[in-house]
mmCIF file of C-alpha atoms and ligand atoms in Angstrom:
data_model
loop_
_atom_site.group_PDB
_atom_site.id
_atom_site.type_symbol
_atom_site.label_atom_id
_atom_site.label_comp_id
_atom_site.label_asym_id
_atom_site.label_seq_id
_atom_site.Cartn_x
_atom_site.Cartn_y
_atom_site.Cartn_z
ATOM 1 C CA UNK A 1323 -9.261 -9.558 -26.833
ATOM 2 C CA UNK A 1324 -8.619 -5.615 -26.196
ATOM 3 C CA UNK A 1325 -7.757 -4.435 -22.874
ATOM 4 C CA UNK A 1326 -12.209 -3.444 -22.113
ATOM 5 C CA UNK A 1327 -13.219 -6.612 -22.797
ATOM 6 C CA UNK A 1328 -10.558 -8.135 -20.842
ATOM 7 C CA UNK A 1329 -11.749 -5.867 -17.958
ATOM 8 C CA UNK A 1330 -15.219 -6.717 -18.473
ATOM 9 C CA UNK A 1331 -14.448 -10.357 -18.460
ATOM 10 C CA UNK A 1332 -12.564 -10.251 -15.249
ATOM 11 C CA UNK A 1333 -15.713 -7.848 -13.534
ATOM 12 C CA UNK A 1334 -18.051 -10.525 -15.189
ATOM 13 C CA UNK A 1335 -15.595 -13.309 -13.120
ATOM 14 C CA UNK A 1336 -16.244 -11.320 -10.159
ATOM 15 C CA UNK A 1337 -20.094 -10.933 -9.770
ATOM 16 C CA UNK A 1338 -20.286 -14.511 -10.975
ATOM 17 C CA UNK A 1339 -18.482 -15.380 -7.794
ATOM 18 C CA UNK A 1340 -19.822 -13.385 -5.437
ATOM 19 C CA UNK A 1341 -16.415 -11.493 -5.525
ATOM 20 C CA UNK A 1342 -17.421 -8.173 -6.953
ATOM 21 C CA UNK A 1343 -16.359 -5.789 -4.465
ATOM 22 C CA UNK A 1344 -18.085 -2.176 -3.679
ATOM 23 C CA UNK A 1345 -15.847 0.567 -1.774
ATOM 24 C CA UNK A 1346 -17.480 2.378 0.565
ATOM 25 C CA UNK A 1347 -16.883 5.604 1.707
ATOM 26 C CA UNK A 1348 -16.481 6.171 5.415
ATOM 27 C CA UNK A 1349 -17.131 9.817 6.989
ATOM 28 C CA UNK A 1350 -14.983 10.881 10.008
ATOM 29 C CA UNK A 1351 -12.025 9.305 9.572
ATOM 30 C CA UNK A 1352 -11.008 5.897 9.685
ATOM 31 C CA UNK A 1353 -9.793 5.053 13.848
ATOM 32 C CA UNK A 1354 -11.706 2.362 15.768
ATOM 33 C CA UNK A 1355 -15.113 3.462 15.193
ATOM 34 C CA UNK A 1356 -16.269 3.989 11.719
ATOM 35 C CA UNK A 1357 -19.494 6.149 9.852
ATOM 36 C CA UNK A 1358 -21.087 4.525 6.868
ATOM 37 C CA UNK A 1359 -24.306 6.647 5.954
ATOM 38 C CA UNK A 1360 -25.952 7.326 9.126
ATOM 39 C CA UNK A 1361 -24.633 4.186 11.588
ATOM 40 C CA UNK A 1362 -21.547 4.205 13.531
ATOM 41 C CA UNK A 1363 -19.480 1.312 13.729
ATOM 42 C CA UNK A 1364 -17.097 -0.474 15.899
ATOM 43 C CA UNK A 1365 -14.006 -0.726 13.224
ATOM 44 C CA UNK A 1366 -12.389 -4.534 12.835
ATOM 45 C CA UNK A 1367 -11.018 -3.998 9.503
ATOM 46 C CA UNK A 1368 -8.593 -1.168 9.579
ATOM 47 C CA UNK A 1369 -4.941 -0.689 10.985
ATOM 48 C CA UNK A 1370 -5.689 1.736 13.135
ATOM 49 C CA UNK A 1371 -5.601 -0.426 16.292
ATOM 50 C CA UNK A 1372 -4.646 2.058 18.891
ATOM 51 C CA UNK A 1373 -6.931 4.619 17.672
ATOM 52 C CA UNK A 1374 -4.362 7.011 17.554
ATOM 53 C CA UNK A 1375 -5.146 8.569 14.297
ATOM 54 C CA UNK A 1376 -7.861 10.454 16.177
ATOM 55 C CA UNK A 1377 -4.986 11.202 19.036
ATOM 56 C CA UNK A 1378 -5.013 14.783 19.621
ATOM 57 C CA UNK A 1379 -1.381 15.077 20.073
ATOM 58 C CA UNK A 1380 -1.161 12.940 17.051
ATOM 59 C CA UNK A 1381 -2.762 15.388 14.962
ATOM 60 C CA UNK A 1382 -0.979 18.342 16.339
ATOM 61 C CA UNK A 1383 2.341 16.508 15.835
ATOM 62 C CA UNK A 1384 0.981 15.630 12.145
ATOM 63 C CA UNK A 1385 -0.012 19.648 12.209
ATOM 64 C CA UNK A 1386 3.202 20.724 13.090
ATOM 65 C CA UNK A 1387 5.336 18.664 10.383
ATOM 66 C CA UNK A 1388 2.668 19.615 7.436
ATOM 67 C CA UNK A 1389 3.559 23.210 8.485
ATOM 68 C CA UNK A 1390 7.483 22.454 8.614
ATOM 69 C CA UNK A 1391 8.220 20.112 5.771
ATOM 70 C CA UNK A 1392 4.937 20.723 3.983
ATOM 71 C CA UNK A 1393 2.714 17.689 2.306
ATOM 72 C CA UNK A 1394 3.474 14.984 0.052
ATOM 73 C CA UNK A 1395 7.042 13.020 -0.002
ATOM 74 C CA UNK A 1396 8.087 14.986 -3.011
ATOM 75 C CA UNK A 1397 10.114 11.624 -3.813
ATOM 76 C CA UNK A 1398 10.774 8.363 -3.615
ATOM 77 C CA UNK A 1399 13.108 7.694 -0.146
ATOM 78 C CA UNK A 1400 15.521 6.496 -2.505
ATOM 79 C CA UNK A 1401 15.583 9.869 -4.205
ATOM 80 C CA UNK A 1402 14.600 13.261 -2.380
ATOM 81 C CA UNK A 1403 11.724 11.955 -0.051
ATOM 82 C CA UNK A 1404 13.696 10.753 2.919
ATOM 83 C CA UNK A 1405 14.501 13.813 5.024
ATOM 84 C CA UNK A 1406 16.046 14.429 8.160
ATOM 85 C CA UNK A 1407 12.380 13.440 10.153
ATOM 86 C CA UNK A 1408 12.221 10.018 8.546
ATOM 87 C CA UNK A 1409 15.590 9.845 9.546
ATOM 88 C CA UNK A 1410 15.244 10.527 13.055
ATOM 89 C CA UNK A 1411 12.246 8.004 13.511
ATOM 90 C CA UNK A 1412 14.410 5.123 12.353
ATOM 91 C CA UNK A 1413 17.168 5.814 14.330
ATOM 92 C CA UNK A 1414 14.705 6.796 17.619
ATOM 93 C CA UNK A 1415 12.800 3.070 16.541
ATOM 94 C CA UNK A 1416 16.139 1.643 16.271
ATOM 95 C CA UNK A 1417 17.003 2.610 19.991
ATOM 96 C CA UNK A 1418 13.737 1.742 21.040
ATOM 97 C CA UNK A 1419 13.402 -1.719 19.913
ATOM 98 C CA UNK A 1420 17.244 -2.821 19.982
ATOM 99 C CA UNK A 1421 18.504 -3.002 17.009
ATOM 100 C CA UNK A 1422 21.055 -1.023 15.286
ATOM 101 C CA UNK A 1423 19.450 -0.166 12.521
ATOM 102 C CA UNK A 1424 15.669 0.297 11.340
ATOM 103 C CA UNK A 1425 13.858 0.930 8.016
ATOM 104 C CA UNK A 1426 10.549 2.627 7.231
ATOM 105 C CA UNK A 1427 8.306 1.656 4.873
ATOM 106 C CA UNK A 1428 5.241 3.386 3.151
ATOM 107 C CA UNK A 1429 3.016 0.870 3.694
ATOM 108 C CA UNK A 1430 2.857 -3.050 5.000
ATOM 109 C CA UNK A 1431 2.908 -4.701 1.882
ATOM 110 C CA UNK A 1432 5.709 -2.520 0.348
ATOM 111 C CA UNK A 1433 7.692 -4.226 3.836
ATOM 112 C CA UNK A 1434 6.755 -7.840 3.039
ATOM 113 C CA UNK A 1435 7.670 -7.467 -0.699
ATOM 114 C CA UNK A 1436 11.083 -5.555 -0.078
ATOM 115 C CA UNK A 1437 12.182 -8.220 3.072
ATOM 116 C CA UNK A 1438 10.991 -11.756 1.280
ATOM 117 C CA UNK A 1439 12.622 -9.853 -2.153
ATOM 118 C CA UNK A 1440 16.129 -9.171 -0.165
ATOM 119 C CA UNK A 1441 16.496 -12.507 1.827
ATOM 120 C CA UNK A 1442 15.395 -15.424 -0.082
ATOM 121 C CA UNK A 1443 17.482 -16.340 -2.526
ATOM 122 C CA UNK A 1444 16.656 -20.009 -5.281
ATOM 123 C CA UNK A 1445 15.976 -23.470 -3.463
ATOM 124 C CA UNK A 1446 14.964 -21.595 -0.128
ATOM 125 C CA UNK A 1447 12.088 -22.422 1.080
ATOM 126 C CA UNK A 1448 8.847 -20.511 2.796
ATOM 127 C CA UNK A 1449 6.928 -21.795 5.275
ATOM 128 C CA UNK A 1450 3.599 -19.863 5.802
ATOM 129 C CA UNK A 1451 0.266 -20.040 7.277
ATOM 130 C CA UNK A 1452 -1.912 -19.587 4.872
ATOM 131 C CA UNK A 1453 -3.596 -16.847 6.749
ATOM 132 C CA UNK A 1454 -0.651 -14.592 6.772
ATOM 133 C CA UNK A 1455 -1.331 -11.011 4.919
ATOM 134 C CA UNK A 1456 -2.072 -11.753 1.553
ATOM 135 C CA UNK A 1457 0.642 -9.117 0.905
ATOM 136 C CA UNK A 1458 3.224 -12.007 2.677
ATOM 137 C CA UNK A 1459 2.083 -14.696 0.558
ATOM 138 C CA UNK A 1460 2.008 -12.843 -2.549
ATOM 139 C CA UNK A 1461 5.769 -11.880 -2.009
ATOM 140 C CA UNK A 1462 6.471 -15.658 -0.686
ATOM 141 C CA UNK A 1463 4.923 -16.256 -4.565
ATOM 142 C CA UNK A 1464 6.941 -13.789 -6.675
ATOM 143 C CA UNK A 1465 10.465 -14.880 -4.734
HETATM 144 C C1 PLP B 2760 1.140 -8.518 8.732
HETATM 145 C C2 PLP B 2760 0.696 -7.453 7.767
HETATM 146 N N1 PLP B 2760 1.398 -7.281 6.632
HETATM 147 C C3 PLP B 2760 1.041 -6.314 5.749
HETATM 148 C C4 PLP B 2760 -0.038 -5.493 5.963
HETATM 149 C C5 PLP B 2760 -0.400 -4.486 4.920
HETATM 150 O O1 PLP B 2760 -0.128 -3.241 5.385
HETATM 151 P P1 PLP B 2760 -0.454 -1.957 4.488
HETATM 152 O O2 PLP B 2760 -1.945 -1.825 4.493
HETATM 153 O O3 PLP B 2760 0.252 -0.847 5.202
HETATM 154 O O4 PLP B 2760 0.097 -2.196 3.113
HETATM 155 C C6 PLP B 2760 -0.793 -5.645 7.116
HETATM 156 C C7 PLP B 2760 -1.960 -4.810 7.350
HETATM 157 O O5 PLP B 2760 -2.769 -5.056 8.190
HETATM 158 C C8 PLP B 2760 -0.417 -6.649 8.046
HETATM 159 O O6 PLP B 2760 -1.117 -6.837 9.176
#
């Protein structure tokens, strides 16, 4: 089977199932209200939980470092895209929460895969609600 009909098996899977998924585009940014079309919405699916991606200072601080260090990581933090900033945060998040060290991630999952990845090793075993993130259970399932 060549790699189009493969995909339009699996989108043929999907609608079957009721699983086809649409995105959506949202106007406005993405904090705890949302815009779809004309309607404004109260926002229970994002991260944004403290709204403070709409945070004045937030954006000013975000203005500021776009203006020093420019946009884009330029790298990979194991190559050129940690800098000195990144730095400071996980050694000011360190002090903050206790602990000695701390590590930033780009994103949630890329946490869950890189923790579950470094600490279980074969015969351990992972107990998890099956409501976790999918992102937890999915790295439970490749370990
Ligand atoms: C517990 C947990 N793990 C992982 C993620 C995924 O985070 P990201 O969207 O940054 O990949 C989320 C996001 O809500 C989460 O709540």
């Amino acid at each position: 089977m060549s790699w189009p009909q493969r995909i339009e098996q699996a989108l043929a899977e999907r609608r079957l199932n009721a699983a086809y998924r649409r995105r959506q585009a949202t106007e406005g940014g993405n904090g705890r209200q949302i815009r779809l079309g004309d309607r404004l919405y109260l926002n229970f699916s994002g991260n944004d939980y403290l709204g403070l991606s709409q945070d004045a200072r937030v954006i000013a601080a975000w203005q500021q470092g776009a203006q020093r260090y420019g946009i884009g990581s330029g790298g990979s933090g194991h190559v050129t895209g940690f800098s000195a900033a990144h730095q400071a945060l996980e050694e000011q998040l360190a002090t903050w929460l206790g602990y000695p060290r701390a590590l930033l991630f780009i994103s949630g999952y890329a946490a869950n895969q890189a923790v579950l990845a470094a600490l279980m090793q074969k015969g351990d075993r992972i107990l998890a609600d099956r409501l976790s993130h999918a992102s937890l259970l999915e790295a439970a399932a490749q370990s």
